[in-house]
Amino acid sequence: MVQSIAIAGNSGPKVRSDCEISLELNAEGGINIDLVSKVKSLYGESIRTLTIEILEFFKIRNASVKITDSGALPFVIAARLESAVKQLIDTDLDYLPEFIIENNYSTSRNRFRFSRLYLPGNTPGLMINAGLHSADGIILDLEDSVASGKKDEARILVRNALRQVNFYGAERMVRINQGEKGLEDLRFVIPHNVNLILIPKCESASYVSRVAEEIYNIKKALSLNLNLNNPVFLMPIIETALGVENAFEIARASKDVVALAIGLEDYTADLGVPRTSEGNESFYARTRIVVAAKAAGIQPIDSVFSDVGNMEALRQNVLISKGLGFEGMGCIHPRQIPVIRNGFAPEESEIEKSREIIFAFEMAKRKGLGVIAIGTKMIDLPVVDRAQKTIDLAVRLGLLSPNWIDGFQAEDN
Amino acid sequence: MVQSIAIAGNSGPKVRSDCEISLELNAEGGINIDLVSKVKSLYGESIRTLTIEILEFFKIRNASVKITDSGALPFVIAARLESAVKQLIDTDLDYLPEFIIENNYSTSRNRFRFSRLYLPGNTPGLMINAGLHSADGIILDLEDSVASGKKDEARILVRNALRQVNFYGAERMVRINQGEKGLEDLRFVIPHNVNLILIPKCESASYVSRVAEEIYNIKKALSLNLNLNNPVFLMPIIETALGVENAFEIARASKDVVALAIGLEDYTADLGVPRTSEGNESFYARTRIVVAAKAAGIQPIDSVFSDVGNMEALRQNVLISKGLGFEGMGCIHPRQIPVIRNGFAPEESEIEKSREIIFAFEMAKRKGLGVIAIGTKMIDLPVVDRAQKTIDLAVRLGLLSPNWIDGFQAEDN
Amino acid sequence: MVQSIAIAGNSGPKVRSDCEISLELNAEGGINIDLVSKVKSLYGESIRTLTIEILEFFKIRNASVKITDSGALPFVIAARLESAVKQLIDTDLDYLPEFIIENNYSTSRNRFRFSRLYLPGNTPGLMINAGLHSADGIILDLEDSVASGKKDEARILVRNALRQVNFYGAERMVRINQGEKGLEDLRFVIPHNVNLILIPKCESASYVSRVAEEIYNIKKALSLNLNLNNPVFLMPIIETALGVENAFEIARASKDVVALAIGLEDYTADLGVPRTSEGNESFYARTRIVVAAKAAGIQPIDSVFSDVGNMEALRQNVLISKGLGFEGMGCIHPRQIPVIRNGFAPEESEIEKSREIIFAFEMAKRKGLGVIAIGTKMIDLPVVDRAQKTIDLAVRLGLLSPNWIDGFQAEDN
């Protein structure tokens, strides 16, 4: 016997901005909708209209629908209903909500990736305001934060979120699943202007190549869609010993790889050791990944910090991470974002010192001198390079005017 | 002139369970045996009988034999006499003592290798009770603990020990010599149910392959012997910088490799640095070897701890070693075994915590929840994985019943 | 219009042992020399004679020369004038000062390279007495210490210094530039008995091969010159993450590579991190380079220490460096040399302990014992190896007689 009742979505006292939809296909009797919602008087009619429209789209004429609503937005209701439908009937159709114009932006290879906020891919309540926290990136996660029985639902919800939720310029990232399932995930997100794909538990360059190829194929098949001209970058996450062994090869597996991250919870689990705050157990892996990433010309990104209640410990962690060469870190709570962002940004004193060095270097160059000195201290060329990087960072972060040197010169004279 | 007197074995005030045999081949006069032994009255006759039997086996009719006995068991006397004989005559014959039925066991790829006790290959006194100390493995060493002039004697003694000494289920290991000599060693031990070969100062995957191939050839040539169906595992030991560079390739050089060990005395000597207790000089090598081994899916094994008098320092060393991901350590004295075994086993509190996590995970699964929590704390999947590993270890060590979860559930409800 | 005035060299209140030469080519009027020098009365005539000789050598008949002299030796004046000439006319001629016989020495693969003193390649004042400081090596630097506009001048000055300055047995090294410019540099120094080429910011084995090949070609083209039979060794310097990734391949890229150095100012700049005194940011790179070098059978050499005023900090740094396996370090000031040399040399107590071990080992060998003991303490073979290395070092440093063991034995009996 074919399944005739399907349930999708979530309900319960702690659920926000979601709904649970129960769908039963009938032989006759038309569409019956039973809506339970606190906002029924305000939105009841539009929810019914949407429901009928979607069922019609999937050519369903006779069905009983029970909607237990907890304040779901239309893109959520649509995702839940489509998920229920697809449990019951085979169809190639996708009910796509409008792609809002604000979401049609691309990102660049070298943009900052100081902070990126993880959002469970099947929890709409966390998605809606996520863009307000000013994270550099937003990750819609299809992997570990989604229960294995909910993967199909999450794919459709994430797809709809990519079309409808405004993330206010944050890099729009999706973490796919591992292996073949991860390759299938791509079909659900690539056509909807995702900016970056996170590849979890990455262990080989060949898998990265397969992801890049699959993305290329999806974009080619849909080449009429203009959005698909935006680049889709890749960020493999190293989470096993084998991944560490292959880190350099992974880092340069594709020109689309822009960053290499490490995931320490999984990594220490793979080693079978506790994750300590001193981190001796992962020092080798972390430093090797920094070198692998820098050697490949991409950004090394550190692991998330689990203790969301301890901001001082996070701050210390960021400083250590930055001192080793990492250029960013994942976040699992919005309140971690400013601590991480400020931590990775150059300090005021660092900027000031760099200005002095660059100024002295420019003066020496104009005077045709081969040796650069501040007072009696000789300055090596690598020190100048490092100072220039700090200045570039400060300028890009808006902490310094691009023309600062003119003002600086004036002050000095 | 051909050599006509040979001496084998050891004697002296500190020698136990050994004998020194001096053999002179004569043109006539039959067999003359001169036995010096404290147990002459008890065992004198059987020693004489054995001596005559062995000389007959090698077709020696006229000889003077002087036996200085320090309590040698028959397998030792036989080994010493055979060694003396083979110094004087060319023969393809081997005088093999009975293979005791208790020794016909095999081991498994993933068994614990927390502790393995090194036994000098030419010192029978240390072999006889070695199995009583409950080490996971017993190493009969043909390499560094055997003087270069005694290698031939040791091969025969080790062969006889493999046939006659009961090691009570400990994994029966032999450490061969380096290079060509090591490949020759195999012929003496492989036919006698050795469980694992230690490859010292291993520097290349190709040498591991040659060992594996040589073992295969020896087993094939003797295929009628049923014992030879038991697997012979390999444990390369990394003891040089070149070995460290090639560690990952070595770890996956053969499907028979089950563990990768590091030897820090040799390694620090190769680097030309003192071995310190902080170990900064070998931190890179140790952590790289853990990663190489785990990446290849085999066990990383730490170096022996030299200070046999300091049990507290050993205990600390084991905890650091375990914290880095090592799964075992060599022992050079039996008293180190329990400290190492207990150190690598999971602690009571660790087991308890893991039970809580696995229980919560199982409950969440049964309820169809995607998110696992203990109280209000969210539990990541890697944490569950790590807890499961601890539970598996505890069950295998007999610290926990395989059905613990039923009891746990009952308690909780 | 073709350039008709050229300036080369340096002048000014802080300039010593150098001169600035301004050369103007005229259509007629013969040679006019305007010399400004404090030593004019003593050396004025010989400077004029040299100037005329060089101009004649380059077939210049009409020119105005202004020489602002700060005590330049003839090889400096010659270099500066040749540099000025080559700015104005195209010529294949080189005005080579005499190659002094004291400079015709070669060095050996395994000689000590504890200390090597960096000398800016365009600053003659620092070159002249550099050999008096007893550094193991003297580096004439064409790279970072020479302003980009002064590279041509420096090449000629360094060439002349290699021919005329006595470095008293120090290994005569030249640091070339990166890339193609570095390959061109070789033509200026290889024919003048340079002992070792430093390859800065080395990132690939293939570049090392190109350097080795270019050296071979230069030597082959000039095969009549007997000096060219001396070996030219290579020391690549790792200064980037990519260099670290390729360190082992670089270390064994050519049989001429005898050492592998790390440059931490550039390396930390490449990582974009501050260089700290604890050095966590470079621990991975340093230890990996030690292993790569030792695995290739060459010397690992640590970075220079920048704070030339703090001798105690330098001493600590040397001890840490030596403890990790490094066998030398660069110097940027002569006063660093004795601290580095003494730091890398074995300590008195270390030598004494090593003598005891080697003596016990020799005694055991003579007695045919397989086990070595000092008192009741067993000595492992690796410990003997390490002791032997210390003894070899002490003998080579002249801290111990090659026949020490005879005296030691006598004392003991």
Coordinates of N, CA and C in Angstrom, one line a residue, chain B residues 189-302:
Chain B
V189 N 61.3 -17.0 12.4 CA 60.1 -16.8 13.3 C 58.8 -17.0 12.7
I190 N 58.6 -16.7 11.4 CA 57.3 -16.7 10.8 C 56.7 -18.1 10.9
P191 N 57.5 -19.2 10.7 CA 56.8 -20.5 10.7 C 56.4 -21.0 12.1
H192 N 56.6 -20.1 13.1 CA 56.3 -20.6 14.5 C 55.3 -19.7 15.1
N193 N 54.3 -19.3 14.3 CA 53.1 -18.6 14.8 C 53.4 -17.3 15.6
V194 N 54.3 -16.4 15.0 CA 54.4 -15.1 15.5 C 53.2 -14.3 15.1
N195 N 52.7 -13.4 16.0 CA 51.5 -12.7 15.7 C 51.8 -11.3 15.0
L196 N 53.0 -10.8 15.3 CA 53.2 -9.4 14.9 C 54.7 -9.2 14.8
I197 N 55.1 -8.6 13.7 CA 56.6 -8.2 13.5 C 56.8 -6.7 13.7
L198 N 57.7 -6.4 14.5 CA 58.1 -5.0 14.7 C 59.2 -4.7 13.8
I199 N 59.1 -3.6 13.0 CA 60.1 -3.2 12.0 C 60.8 -2.0 12.5
P200 N 62.0 -2.2 13.0 CA 62.7 -1.0 13.7 C 63.3 -0.1 12.7
K201 N 63.5 1.2 13.1 CA 64.1 2.2 12.3 C 63.6 2.2 10.8
C202 N 62.3 2.1 10.8 CA 61.6 2.0 9.4 C 61.6 3.4 8.8
E203 N 62.1 3.4 7.6 CA 62.2 4.7 6.9 C 61.5 4.8 5.5
S204 N 60.9 3.6 5.1 CA 60.3 3.7 3.8 C 59.1 2.7 3.7
A205 N 58.1 3.0 2.9 CA 57.0 2.1 2.6 C 57.5 0.9 1.9
S206 N 58.6 1.1 1.1 CA 59.0 -0.1 0.3 C 59.6 -1.2 1.1
Y207 N 60.3 -0.8 2.2 CA 60.8 -1.9 3.1 C 59.7 -2.6 3.8
V208 N 58.6 -1.9 4.2 CA 57.5 -2.6 4.8 C 56.9 -3.6 3.8
S209 N 56.8 -3.2 2.5 CA 56.3 -4.1 1.5 C 57.1 -5.3 1.4
R210 N 58.4 -5.1 1.4 CA 59.3 -6.2 1.3 C 59.2 -7.2 2.5
V211 N 59.0 -6.7 3.7 CA 58.7 -7.5 4.8 C 57.4 -8.3 4.6
A212 N 56.4 -7.6 4.2 CA 55.1 -8.3 4.0 C 55.2 -9.4 2.9
E213 N 56.0 -9.1 1.9 CA 56.1 -10.0 0.8 C 56.9 -11.2 1.2
E214 N 58.0 -11.0 2.0 CA 58.8 -12.1 2.5 C 58.0 -13.0 3.4
I215 N 57.1 -12.4 4.2 CA 56.3 -13.2 5.1 C 55.3 -14.1 4.2
Y216 N 54.8 -13.4 3.2 CA 53.9 -14.2 2.3 C 54.6 -15.3 1.7
N217 N 55.8 -15.1 1.2 CA 56.6 -16.2 0.6 C 56.9 -17.3 1.5
I218 N 57.3 -17.0 2.7 CA 57.6 -18.0 3.7 C 56.3 -18.8 4.0
K219 N 55.2 -18.2 4.2 CA 54.0 -18.9 4.5 C 53.6 -19.8 3.3
K220 N 53.7 -19.2 2.1 CA 53.3 -20.0 1.0 C 54.2 -21.2 0.8
A221 N 55.5 -21.1 1.0 CA 56.4 -22.2 0.9 C 56.1 -23.3 1.9
L222 N 55.5 -22.9 3.0 CA 55.2 -23.9 4.1 C 53.7 -24.1 4.3
S223 N 53.0 -24.1 3.2 CA 51.5 -23.9 3.3 C 50.8 -25.1 3.9
L224 N 51.6 -26.2 4.1 CA 50.9 -27.4 4.7 C 50.7 -27.2 6.2
N225 N 51.5 -26.3 6.7 CA 51.4 -26.1 8.2 C 50.2 -25.3 8.5
L226 N 49.3 -25.8 9.3 CA 48.0 -25.1 9.5 C 48.2 -23.8 10.3
N227 N 49.2 -23.8 11.2 CA 49.4 -22.6 12.0 C 49.5 -21.3 11.1
L228 N 50.0 -21.6 9.9 CA 50.4 -20.4 9.1 C 49.2 -19.7 8.5
N229 N 48.0 -20.1 8.8 CA 46.8 -19.4 8.4 C 46.6 -18.2 9.3
N230 N 47.2 -18.2 10.5 CA 47.0 -17.0 11.4 C 47.7 -15.8 10.7
P231 N 47.0 -14.6 10.9 CA 47.6 -13.4 10.3 C 48.9 -13.0 11.1
V232 N 49.8 -12.4 10.3 CA 51.0 -11.8 10.9 C 51.0 -10.3 10.7
F233 N 50.7 -9.6 11.7 CA 50.6 -8.1 11.6 C 51.9 -7.5 11.6
L234 N 51.9 -6.2 11.2 CA 53.2 -5.4 11.2 C 53.1 -4.1 12.0
M235 N 54.1 -3.8 12.7 CA 54.2 -2.5 13.4 C 55.5 -1.9 13.2
P236 N 55.6 -1.0 12.1 CA 56.8 -0.3 11.9 C 57.1 0.7 13.1
I237 N 58.4 0.9 13.4 CA 58.8 1.8 14.4 C 59.5 3.0 13.7
I238 N 59.1 4.2 14.0 CA 59.7 5.4 13.4 C 60.7 5.8 14.4
E239 N 62.0 5.9 13.9 CA 63.1 6.3 14.8 C 64.0 7.3 14.2
T240 N 63.7 7.8 13.1 CA 64.6 8.8 12.4 C 63.7 9.9 11.8
A241 N 64.4 11.0 11.4 CA 63.7 12.1 10.7 C 63.2 11.6 9.4
L242 N 63.9 10.8 8.7 CA 63.4 10.3 7.4 C 62.2 9.4 7.6
G243 N 62.1 8.6 8.7 CA 60.9 7.9 9.0 C 59.8 8.8 9.2
V244 N 60.0 9.9 9.9 CA 58.9 10.8 10.2 C 58.4 11.4 8.9
E245 N 59.3 11.8 8.0 CA 58.9 12.3 6.7 C 58.0 11.3 5.9
N246 N 58.3 10.1 6.1 CA 57.5 9.0 5.3 C 56.5 8.3 6.1
A247 N 56.1 8.9 7.3 CA 55.3 8.1 8.3 C 53.9 7.7 7.6
F248 N 53.3 8.6 6.9 CA 52.0 8.3 6.4 C 52.1 7.2 5.4
E249 N 53.1 7.3 4.5 CA 53.3 6.2 3.5 C 53.6 4.9 4.1
I250 N 54.4 4.9 5.2 CA 54.7 3.7 5.9 C 53.5 3.1 6.5
A251 N 52.6 4.0 7.1 CA 51.4 3.5 7.8 C 50.5 2.8 6.9
R252 N 50.5 3.2 5.6 CA 49.5 2.5 4.7 C 50.3 1.7 3.7
A253 N 51.5 1.2 4.0 CA 52.3 0.5 3.0 C 51.7 -0.9 2.8
S254 N 51.0 -1.5 3.7 CA 50.5 -2.8 3.6 C 49.3 -2.9 4.4
K255 N 48.3 -3.8 4.0 CA 47.1 -4.0 4.8 C 47.4 -4.7 6.1
D256 N 48.6 -5.3 6.2 CA 49.0 -6.0 7.5 C 49.5 -5.0 8.6
V257 N 49.8 -3.8 8.2 CA 50.2 -2.8 9.2 C 49.0 -2.5 10.1
V258 N 49.2 -2.7 11.4 CA 48.1 -2.4 12.4 C 48.4 -1.3 13.3
A259 N 49.7 -0.9 13.4 CA 50.1 0.1 14.4 C 51.4 0.7 13.9
L260 N 51.6 2.0 14.3 CA 52.8 2.7 14.0 C 53.4 3.2 15.3
A261 N 54.6 2.8 15.6 CA 55.2 3.2 16.8 C 56.3 4.3 16.6
I262 N 56.6 5.0 17.7 CA 57.8 5.9 17.6 C 58.8 5.5 18.7
G263 N 60.0 5.6 18.3 CA 61.1 5.3 19.3 C 61.9 6.5 19.5
L264 N 61.7 7.1 20.7 CA 62.3 8.5 20.9 C 63.8 8.5 21.2
E265 N 64.3 7.4 21.8 CA 65.8 7.4 22.1 C 66.5 7.5 20.7
D266 N 66.1 6.7 19.8 CA 66.8 6.7 18.5 C 66.5 8.0 17.8
Y267 N 65.2 8.4 17.9 CA 64.8 9.6 17.1 C 65.6 10.9 17.6
T268 N 65.7 11.0 18.9 CA 66.4 12.2 19.3 C 67.9 12.1 19.0
A269 N 68.4 10.8 19.0 CA 69.8 10.6 18.7 C 70.0 11.0 17.2
D270 N 69.0 10.7 16.3 CA 69.2 11.0 14.9 C 69.2 12.5 14.7
L271 N 68.4 13.2 15.6 CA 68.3 14.7 15.5 C 69.6 15.3 16.2
G272 N 70.3 14.5 17.0 CA 71.4 15.0 17.7 C 71.1 15.9 18.9
V273 N 69.9 15.6 19.5 CA 69.5 16.5 20.6 C 69.3 15.6 21.8
P274 N 69.4 16.2 23.0 CA 69.0 15.4 24.2 C 67.5 15.2 24.2
R275 N 67.1 14.0 24.8 CA 65.7 13.8 25.0 C 65.3 14.4 26.4
T276 N 64.4 15.4 26.3 CA 64.0 16.1 27.5 C 62.7 15.5 28.0
S277 N 62.4 15.9 29.3 CA 61.1 15.4 29.8 C 59.9 16.2 29.2
E278 N 60.2 17.5 28.9 CA 59.1 18.3 28.3 C 58.9 17.8 26.8
G279 N 59.9 17.4 26.2 CA 59.8 16.8 24.9 C 59.5 17.7 23.7
N280 N 59.8 19.0 23.8 CA 59.6 19.9 22.7 C 60.3 19.4 21.4
E281 N 61.5 18.8 21.7 CA 62.3 18.3 20.5 C 61.6 17.2 19.7
S282 N 60.6 16.5 20.3 CA 60.0 15.5 19.6 C 58.5 15.7 19.4
F283 N 58.0 16.9 19.8 CA 56.5 17.1 19.8 C 56.0 17.0 18.3
Y284 N 56.7 17.6 17.4 CA 56.3 17.6 16.0 C 56.2 16.1 15.5
A285 N 57.3 15.3 15.8 CA 57.3 14.0 15.3 C 56.2 13.1 16.0
R286 N 56.0 13.3 17.3 CA 55.0 12.5 17.9 C 53.6 12.8 17.4
T287 N 53.3 14.1 17.3 CA 51.9 14.5 16.8 C 51.8 14.2 15.3
R288 N 52.8 14.3 14.6 CA 52.7 13.9 13.2 C 52.4 12.4 13.0
I289 N 53.0 11.6 13.9 CA 52.8 10.2 13.8 C 51.5 9.8 14.3
V290 N 50.9 10.4 15.2 CA 49.5 10.2 15.6 C 48.6 10.4 14.4
V291 N 48.8 11.5 13.8 CA 48.0 11.9 12.6 C 48.1 10.9 11.5
A292 N 49.4 10.5 11.2 CA 49.7 9.6 10.1 C 49.0 8.2 10.4
A293 N 49.1 7.8 11.6 CA 48.5 6.5 12.0 C 47.0 6.5 11.9
K294 N 46.4 7.6 12.5 CA 44.9 7.7 12.5 C 44.4 7.9 11.1
A295 N 45.1 8.6 10.3 CA 44.7 8.8 8.9 C 44.7 7.5 8.1
A296 N 45.6 6.6 8.5 CA 45.7 5.3 7.9 C 44.8 4.2 8.6
G297 N 44.1 4.7 9.6 CA 43.2 3.8 10.3 C 43.9 2.7 11.2
I298 N 45.1 3.1 11.6 CA 45.8 2.1 12.5 C 46.1 2.8 13.9
Q299 N 46.7 2.0 14.8 CA 47.0 2.5 16.1 C 48.3 3.3 16.2
P300 N 48.3 4.5 16.8 CA 49.6 5.1 17.1 C 50.1 4.7 18.4
I301 N 51.4 4.3 18.5 CA 52.0 3.8 19.7 C 53.2 4.6 20.1
D302 N 53.2 5.0 21.4 CA 54.3 5.9 21.8 C 55.5 5.1 22.2

